[in-house]
mmCIF file of C-alpha atoms in Angstrom:
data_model
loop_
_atom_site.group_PDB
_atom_site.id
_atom_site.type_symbol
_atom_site.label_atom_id
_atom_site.label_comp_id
_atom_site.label_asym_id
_atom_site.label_seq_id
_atom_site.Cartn_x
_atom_site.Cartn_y
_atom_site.Cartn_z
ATOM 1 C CA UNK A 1066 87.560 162.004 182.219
ATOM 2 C CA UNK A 1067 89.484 158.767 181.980
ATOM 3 C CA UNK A 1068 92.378 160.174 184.855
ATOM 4 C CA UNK A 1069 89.505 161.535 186.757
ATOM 5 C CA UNK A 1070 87.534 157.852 186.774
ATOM 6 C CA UNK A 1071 90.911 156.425 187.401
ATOM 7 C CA UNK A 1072 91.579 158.496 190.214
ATOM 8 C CA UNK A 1073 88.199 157.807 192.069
ATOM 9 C CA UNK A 1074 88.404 153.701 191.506
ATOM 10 C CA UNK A 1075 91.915 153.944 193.455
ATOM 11 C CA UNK A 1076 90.507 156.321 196.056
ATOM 12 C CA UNK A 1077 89.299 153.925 198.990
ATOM 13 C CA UNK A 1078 85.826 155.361 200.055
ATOM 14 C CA UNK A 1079 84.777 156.232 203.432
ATOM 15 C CA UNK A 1080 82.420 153.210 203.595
ATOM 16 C CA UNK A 1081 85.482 150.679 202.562
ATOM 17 C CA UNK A 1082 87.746 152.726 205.238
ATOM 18 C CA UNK A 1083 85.366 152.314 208.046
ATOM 19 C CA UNK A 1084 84.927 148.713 207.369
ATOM 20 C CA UNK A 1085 88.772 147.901 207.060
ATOM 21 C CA UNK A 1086 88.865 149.790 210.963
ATOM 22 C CA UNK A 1087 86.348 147.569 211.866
ATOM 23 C CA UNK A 1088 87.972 144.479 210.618
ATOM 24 C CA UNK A 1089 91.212 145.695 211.757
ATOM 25 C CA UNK A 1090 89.822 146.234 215.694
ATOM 26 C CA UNK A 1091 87.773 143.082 215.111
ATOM 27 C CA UNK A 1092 84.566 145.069 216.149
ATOM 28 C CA UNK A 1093 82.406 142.258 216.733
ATOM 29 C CA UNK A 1094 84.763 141.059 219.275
ATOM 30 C CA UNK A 1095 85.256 144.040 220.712
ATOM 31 C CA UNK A 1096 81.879 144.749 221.325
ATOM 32 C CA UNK A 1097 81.165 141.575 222.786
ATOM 33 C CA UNK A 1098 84.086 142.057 225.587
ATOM 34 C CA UNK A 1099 82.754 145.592 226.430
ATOM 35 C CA UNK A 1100 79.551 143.735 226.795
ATOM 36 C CA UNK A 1101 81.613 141.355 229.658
ATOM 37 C CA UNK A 1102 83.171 144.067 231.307
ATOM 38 C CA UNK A 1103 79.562 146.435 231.805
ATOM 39 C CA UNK A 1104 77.859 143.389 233.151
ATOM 40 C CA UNK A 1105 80.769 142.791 235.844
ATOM 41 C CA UNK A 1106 81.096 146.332 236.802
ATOM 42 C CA UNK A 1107 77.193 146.153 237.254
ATOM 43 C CA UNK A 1108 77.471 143.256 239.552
ATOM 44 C CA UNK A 1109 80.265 144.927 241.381
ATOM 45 C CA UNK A 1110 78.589 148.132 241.858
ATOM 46 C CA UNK A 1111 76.893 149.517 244.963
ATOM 47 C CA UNK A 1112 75.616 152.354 242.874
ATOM 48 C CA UNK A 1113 76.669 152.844 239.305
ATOM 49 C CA UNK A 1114 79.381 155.716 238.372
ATOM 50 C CA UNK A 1115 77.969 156.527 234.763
ATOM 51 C CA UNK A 1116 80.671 158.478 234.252
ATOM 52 C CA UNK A 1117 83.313 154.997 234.950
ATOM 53 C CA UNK A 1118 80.922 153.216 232.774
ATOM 54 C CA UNK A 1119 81.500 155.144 230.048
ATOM 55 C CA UNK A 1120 85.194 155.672 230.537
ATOM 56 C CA UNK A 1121 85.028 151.619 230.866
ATOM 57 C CA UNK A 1122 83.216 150.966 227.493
ATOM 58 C CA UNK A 1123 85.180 153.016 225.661
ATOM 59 C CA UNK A 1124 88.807 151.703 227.650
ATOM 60 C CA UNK A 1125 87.810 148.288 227.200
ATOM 61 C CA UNK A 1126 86.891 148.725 223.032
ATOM 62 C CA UNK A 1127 90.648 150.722 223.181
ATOM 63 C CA UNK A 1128 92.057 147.730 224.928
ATOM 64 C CA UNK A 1129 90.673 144.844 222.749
ATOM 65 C CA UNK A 1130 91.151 147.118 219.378
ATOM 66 C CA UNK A 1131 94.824 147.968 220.152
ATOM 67 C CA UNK A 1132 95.550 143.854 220.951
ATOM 68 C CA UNK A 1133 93.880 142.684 217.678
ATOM 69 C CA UNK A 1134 95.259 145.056 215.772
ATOM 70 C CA UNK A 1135 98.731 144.349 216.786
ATOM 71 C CA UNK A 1136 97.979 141.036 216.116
ATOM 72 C CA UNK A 1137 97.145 140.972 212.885
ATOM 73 C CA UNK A 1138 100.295 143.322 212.343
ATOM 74 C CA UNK A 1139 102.514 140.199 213.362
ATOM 75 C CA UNK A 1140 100.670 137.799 211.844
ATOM 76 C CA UNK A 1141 100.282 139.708 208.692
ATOM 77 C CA UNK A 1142 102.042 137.285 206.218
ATOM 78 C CA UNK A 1143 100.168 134.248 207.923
ATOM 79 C CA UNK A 1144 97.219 135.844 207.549
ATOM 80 C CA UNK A 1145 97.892 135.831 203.602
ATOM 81 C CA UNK A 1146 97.537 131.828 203.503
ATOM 82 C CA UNK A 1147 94.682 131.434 205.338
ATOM 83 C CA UNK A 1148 91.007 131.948 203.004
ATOM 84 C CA UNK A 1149 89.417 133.785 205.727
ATOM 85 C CA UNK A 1150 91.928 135.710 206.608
ATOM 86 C CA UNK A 1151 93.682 137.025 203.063
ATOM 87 C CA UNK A 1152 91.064 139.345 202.774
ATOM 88 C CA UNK A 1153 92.121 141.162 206.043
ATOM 89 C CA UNK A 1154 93.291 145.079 205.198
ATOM 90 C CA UNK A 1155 96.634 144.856 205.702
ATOM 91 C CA UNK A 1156 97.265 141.040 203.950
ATOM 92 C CA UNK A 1157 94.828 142.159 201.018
ATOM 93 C CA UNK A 1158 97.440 145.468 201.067
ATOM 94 C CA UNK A 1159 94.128 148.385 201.754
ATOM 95 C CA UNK A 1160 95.740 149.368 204.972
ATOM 96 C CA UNK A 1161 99.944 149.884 205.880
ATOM 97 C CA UNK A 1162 101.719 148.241 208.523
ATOM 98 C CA UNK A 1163 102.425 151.848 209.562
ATOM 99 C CA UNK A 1164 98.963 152.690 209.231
ATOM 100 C CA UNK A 1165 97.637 149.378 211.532
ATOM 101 C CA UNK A 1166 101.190 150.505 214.220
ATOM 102 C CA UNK A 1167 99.898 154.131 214.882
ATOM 103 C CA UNK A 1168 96.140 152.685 214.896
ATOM 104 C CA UNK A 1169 97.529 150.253 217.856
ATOM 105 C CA UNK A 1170 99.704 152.516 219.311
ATOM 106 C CA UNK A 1171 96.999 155.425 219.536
ATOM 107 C CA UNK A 1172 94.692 152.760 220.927
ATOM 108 C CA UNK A 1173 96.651 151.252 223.450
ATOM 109 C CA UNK A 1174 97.596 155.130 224.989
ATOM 110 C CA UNK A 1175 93.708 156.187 224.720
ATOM 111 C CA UNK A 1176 92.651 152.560 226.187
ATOM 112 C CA UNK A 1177 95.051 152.613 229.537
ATOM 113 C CA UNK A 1178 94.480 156.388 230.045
ATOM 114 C CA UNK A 1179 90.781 155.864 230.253
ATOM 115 C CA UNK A 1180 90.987 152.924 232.619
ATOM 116 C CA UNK A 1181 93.642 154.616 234.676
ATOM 117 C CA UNK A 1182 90.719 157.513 234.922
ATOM 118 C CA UNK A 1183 88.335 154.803 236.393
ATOM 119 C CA UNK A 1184 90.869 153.089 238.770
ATOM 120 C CA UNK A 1185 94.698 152.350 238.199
ATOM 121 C CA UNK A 1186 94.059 148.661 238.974
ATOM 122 C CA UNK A 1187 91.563 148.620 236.106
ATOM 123 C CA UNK A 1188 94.081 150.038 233.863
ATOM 124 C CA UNK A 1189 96.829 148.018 235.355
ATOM 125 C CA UNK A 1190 94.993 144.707 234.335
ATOM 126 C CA UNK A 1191 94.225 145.981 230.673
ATOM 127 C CA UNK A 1192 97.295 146.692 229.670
ATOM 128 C CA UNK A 1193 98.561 143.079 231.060
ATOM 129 C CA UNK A 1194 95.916 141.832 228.619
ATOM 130 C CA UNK A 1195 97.170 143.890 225.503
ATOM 131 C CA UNK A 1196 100.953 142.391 226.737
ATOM 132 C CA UNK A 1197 99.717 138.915 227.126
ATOM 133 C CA UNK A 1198 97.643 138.578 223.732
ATOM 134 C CA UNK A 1199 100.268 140.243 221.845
ATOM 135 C CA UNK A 1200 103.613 139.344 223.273
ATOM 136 C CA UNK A 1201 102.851 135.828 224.483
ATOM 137 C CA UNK A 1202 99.412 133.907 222.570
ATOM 138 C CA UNK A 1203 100.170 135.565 219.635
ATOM 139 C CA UNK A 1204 103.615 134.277 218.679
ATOM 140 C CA UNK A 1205 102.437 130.645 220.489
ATOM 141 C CA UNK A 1206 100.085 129.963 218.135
ATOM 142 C CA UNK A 1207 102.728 128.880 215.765
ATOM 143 C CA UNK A 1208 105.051 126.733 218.367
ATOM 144 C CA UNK A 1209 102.177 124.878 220.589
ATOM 145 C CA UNK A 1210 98.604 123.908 221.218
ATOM 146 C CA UNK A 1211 99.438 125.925 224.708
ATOM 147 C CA UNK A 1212 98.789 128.926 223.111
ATOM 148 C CA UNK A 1213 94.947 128.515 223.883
ATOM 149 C CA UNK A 1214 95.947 128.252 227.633
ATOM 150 C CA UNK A 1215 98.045 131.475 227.416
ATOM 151 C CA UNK A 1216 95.490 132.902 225.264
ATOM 152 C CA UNK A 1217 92.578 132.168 228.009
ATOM 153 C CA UNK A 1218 94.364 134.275 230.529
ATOM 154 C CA UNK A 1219 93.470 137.863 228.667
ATOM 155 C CA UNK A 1220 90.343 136.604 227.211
ATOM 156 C CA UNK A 1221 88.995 136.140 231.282
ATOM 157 C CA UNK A 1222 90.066 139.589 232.030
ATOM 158 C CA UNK A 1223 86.617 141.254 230.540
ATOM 159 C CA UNK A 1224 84.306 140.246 233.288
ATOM 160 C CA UNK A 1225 86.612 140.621 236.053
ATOM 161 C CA UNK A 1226 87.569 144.072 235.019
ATOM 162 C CA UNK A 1227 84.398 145.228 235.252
ATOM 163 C CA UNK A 1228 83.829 144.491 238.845
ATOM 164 C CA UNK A 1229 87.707 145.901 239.552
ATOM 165 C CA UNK A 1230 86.605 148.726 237.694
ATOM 166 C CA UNK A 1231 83.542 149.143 240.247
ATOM 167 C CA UNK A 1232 85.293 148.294 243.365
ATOM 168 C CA UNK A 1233 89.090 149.192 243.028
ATOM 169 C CA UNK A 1234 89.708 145.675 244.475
ATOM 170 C CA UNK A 1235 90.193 142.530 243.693
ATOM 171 C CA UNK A 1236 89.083 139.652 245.628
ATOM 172 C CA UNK A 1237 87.433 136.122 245.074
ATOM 173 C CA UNK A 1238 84.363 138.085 243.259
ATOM 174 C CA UNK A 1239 85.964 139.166 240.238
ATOM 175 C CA UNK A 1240 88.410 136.018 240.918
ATOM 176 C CA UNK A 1241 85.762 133.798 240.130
ATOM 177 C CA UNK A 1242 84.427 135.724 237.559
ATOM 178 C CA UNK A 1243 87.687 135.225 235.933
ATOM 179 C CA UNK A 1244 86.974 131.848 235.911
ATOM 180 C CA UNK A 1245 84.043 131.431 234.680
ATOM 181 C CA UNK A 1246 85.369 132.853 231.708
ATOM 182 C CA UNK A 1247 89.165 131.229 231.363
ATOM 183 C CA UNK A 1248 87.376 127.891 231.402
ATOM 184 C CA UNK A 1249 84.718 128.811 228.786
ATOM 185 C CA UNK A 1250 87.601 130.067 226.829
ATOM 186 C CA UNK A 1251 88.462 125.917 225.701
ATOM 187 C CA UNK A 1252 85.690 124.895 224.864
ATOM 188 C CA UNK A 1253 84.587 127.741 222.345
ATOM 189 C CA UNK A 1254 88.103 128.345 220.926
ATOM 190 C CA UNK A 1255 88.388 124.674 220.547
ATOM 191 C CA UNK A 1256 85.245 124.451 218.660
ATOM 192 C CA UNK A 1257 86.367 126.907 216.170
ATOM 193 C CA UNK A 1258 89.649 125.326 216.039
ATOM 194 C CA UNK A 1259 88.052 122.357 214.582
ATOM 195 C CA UNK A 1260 86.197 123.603 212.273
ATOM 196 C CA UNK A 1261 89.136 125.930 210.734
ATOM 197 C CA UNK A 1262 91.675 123.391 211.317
ATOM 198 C CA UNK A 1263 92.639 122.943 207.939
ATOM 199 C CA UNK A 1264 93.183 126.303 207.414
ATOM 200 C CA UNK A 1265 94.847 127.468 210.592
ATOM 201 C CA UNK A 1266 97.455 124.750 209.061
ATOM 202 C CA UNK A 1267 97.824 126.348 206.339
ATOM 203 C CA UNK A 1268 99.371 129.210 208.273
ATOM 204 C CA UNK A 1269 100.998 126.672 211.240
ATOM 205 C CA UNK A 1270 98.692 127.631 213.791
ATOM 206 C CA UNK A 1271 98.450 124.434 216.517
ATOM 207 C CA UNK A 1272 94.902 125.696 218.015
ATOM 208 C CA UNK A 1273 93.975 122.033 219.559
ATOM 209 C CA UNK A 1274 95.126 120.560 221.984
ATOM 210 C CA UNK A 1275 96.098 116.843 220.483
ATOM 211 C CA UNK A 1276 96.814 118.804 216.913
ATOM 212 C CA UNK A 1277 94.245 116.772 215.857
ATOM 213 C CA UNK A 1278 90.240 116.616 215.041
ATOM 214 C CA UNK A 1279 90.030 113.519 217.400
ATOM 215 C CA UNK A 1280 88.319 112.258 220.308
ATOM 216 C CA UNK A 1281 91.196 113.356 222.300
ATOM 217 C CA UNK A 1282 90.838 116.984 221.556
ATOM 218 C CA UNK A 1283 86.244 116.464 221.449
ATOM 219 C CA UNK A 1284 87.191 114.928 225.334
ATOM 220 C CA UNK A 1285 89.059 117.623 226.553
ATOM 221 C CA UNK A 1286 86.923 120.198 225.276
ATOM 222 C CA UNK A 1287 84.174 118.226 227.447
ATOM 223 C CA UNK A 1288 86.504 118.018 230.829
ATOM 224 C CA UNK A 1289 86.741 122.108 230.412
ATOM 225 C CA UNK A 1290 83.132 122.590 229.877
ATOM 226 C CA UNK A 1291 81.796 120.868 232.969
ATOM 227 C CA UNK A 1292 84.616 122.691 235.112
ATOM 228 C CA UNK A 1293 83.024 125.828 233.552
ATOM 229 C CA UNK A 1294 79.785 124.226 234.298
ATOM 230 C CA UNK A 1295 80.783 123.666 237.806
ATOM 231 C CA UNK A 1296 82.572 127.186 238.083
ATOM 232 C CA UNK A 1297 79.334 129.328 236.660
ATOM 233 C CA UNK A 1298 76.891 127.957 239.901
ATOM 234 C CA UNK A 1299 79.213 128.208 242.350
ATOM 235 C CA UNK A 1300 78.697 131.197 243.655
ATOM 236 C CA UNK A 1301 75.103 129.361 245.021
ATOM 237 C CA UNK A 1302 76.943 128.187 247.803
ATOM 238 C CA UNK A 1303 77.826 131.705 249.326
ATOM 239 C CA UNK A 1304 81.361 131.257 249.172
ATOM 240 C CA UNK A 1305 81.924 133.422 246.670
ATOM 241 C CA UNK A 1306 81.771 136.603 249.253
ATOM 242 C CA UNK A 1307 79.476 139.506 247.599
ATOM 243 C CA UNK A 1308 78.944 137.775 244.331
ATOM 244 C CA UNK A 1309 75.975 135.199 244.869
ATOM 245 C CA UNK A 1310 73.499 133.563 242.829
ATOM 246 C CA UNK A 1311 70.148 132.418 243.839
ATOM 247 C CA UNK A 1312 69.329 128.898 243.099
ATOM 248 C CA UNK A 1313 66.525 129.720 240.230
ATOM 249 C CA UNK A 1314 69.193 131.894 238.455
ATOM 250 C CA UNK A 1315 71.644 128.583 239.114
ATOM 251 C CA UNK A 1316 69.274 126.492 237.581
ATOM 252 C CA UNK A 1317 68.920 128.955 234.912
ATOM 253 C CA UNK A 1318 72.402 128.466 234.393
ATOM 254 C CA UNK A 1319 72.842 124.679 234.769
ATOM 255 C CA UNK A 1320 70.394 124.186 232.537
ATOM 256 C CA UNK A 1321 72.298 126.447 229.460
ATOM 257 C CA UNK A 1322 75.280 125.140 230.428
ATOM 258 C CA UNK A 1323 74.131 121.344 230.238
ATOM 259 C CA UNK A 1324 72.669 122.136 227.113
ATOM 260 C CA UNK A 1325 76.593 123.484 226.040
ATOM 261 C CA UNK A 1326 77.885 120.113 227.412
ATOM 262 C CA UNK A 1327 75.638 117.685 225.165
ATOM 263 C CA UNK A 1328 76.865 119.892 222.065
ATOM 264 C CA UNK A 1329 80.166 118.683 223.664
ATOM 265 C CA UNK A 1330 79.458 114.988 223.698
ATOM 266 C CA UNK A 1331 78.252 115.340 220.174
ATOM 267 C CA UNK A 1332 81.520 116.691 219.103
ATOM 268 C CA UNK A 1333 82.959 113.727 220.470
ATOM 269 C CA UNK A 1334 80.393 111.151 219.198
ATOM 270 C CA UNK A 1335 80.452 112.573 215.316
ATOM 271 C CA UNK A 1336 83.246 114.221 214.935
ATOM 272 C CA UNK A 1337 82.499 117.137 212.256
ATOM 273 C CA UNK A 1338 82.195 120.319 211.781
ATOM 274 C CA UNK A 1339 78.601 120.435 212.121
ATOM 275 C CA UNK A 1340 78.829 119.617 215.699
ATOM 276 C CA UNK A 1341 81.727 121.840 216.151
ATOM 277 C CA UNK A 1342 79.821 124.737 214.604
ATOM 278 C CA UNK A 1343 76.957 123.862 217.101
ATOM 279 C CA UNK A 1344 78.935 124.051 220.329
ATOM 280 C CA UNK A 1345 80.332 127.210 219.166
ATOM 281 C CA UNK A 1346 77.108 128.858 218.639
ATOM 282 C CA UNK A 1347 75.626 127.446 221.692
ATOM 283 C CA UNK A 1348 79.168 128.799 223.704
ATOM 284 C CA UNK A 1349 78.809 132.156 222.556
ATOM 285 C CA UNK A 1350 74.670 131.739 223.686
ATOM 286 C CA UNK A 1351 75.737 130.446 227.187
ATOM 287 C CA UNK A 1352 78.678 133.039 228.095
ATOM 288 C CA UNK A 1353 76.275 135.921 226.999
ATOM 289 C CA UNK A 1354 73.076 134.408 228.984
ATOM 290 C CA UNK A 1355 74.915 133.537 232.161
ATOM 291 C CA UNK A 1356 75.982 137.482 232.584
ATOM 292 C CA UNK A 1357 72.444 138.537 232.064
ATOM 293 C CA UNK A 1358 71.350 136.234 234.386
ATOM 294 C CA UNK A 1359 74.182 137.151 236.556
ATOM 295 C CA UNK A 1360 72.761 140.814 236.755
ATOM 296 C CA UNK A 1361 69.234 140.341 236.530
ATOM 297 C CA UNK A 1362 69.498 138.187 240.170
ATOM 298 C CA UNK A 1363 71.642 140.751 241.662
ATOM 299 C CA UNK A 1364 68.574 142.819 241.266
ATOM 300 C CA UNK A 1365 65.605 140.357 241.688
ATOM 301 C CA UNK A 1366 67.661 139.134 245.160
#
């Protein structure tokens, strides 16, 4: 009775296995860049290919999954000094280094395979994202604050892909829906910077862009959110080719992002956490919002 009990406390359950994949992938995040890349293949799209939208989704979750799991393999003893990341499964010791490699590896082969299926351009810029987070942000974080830059080249990739993925092209569309995206990539990593400054020092990570919680970093973070700002309604002018916006949805738009850009000044007016936490919140708000609005004109125009 006693081996037996023994036995079954040291077996990991299924439940505790499916959350350490989760955690491992970083699901959340994953989900959230799928999310990016259907909405840009739906802008993109004459008439949608179900069949690429599916093969997308599930490319895109491969993509993301295989680059955060390889990240966490190299950053596996920094991970141990930093409270919300010790509890991570291969820090914590639930899950192998060999385990998390083959996990990564299998990823990364299902992930470019898929995308290849949809378009090779599509699978071309993927796996440039899984070689950028991993090979070049990833080690950065540790040496300089220019590891955000790096780091916002892959994290604009999602809603571009999607219209690549739609159109086998790439042109000033999905151009400027990189950018959109690379230049809300400051402001939101910023703002979670600050607030887990203190422990991302703990582990050596230079996330901002002074290396400090000062008004240097809270006005830079401002600068990049009205270039987003500025970015995000462009396409109201019609130079933006086949990607337009009518000038409700643009107001739409201004209006969330000025809302993002007062969180901003408050940043730099208090200086906490609290403020930090609130342009964070109201980041992730505007970069979801905009691509709804994005699709829902594209239908209504």
């Amino acid at each position: 009775m006693k081996t037996a009990l023994s036995t079954a406390t040291k077996t990991p359950s299924f439940a505790l296995l499916f959350d350490d994949f989760k955690q491992i992938t970083k699901v959340g995040l994953s989900v959230s860049v799928v999310f990016s890349s259907l909405a840009g293949y739906v802008l993109g799209a004459d008439q949608i290919q179900w069949q690429s939208l599916f093969l997308l989704a599930i490319g895109g979750y491969f993509m993301v999954g295989a680059s955060n799991t390889f990240n966490q393999i190299i950053e596996k003893d920094l991970d141990a000094l930093m409270k919300r990341t010790r509890n991570r499964p291969i820090p914590s010791g639930r899950m192998s280094v060999q385990s998390a490699f083959v996990i990564a590896c299998l990823f990364t082969v299902c992930g470019i395979v898929a995308l290849y299926v949809v378009n090779p351009k599509t699978a071309m810029f993927g796996a440039v994202s899984i070689f950028m987070y991993t090979c070049l942000y990833t080690p950065l974080k540790t040496r300089s604050p220019l590891a955000v830059f790096v780091g916002a080249f892959p994290g604009a990739i999602p809603f571009m892909l999607g219209w690549v993925a739609a159109t086998n092209d790439f042109g000033i569309e999905p151009g400027t829906l990189f950018m959109i995206q690379f230049f809300w990539q400051f402001p939101h990593f910023w703002a979670i910077g600050w607030m887990l400054d203190e422990d991302y020092k703990k582990a050596g990570f230079k996330m901002l862009p002074t290396g400090k919680k000062d008004k240097g970093t809270a006005l830079q973070i401002i600068m990049y959110t009205i270039w987003m700002l500025i970015i995000s309604v462009f396409p109201a002018t019609g130079l933006t080719g086949s990607l337009t916006l009518s000038v409700p949805a643009a107001a739409i738009i201004f209006g969330l992002g000025m809302v993002m850009l007062v969180f901003a000044f408050k940043l730099y007016q208090n200086q906490d956490n609290k403020a930090a936490r609130n342009l964070m919140l109201a980041s992730v708000l505007y970069i979801t919002v905009i691509q709804v609005v994005y699709v829902i004109d594209k239908f209504l125009s």
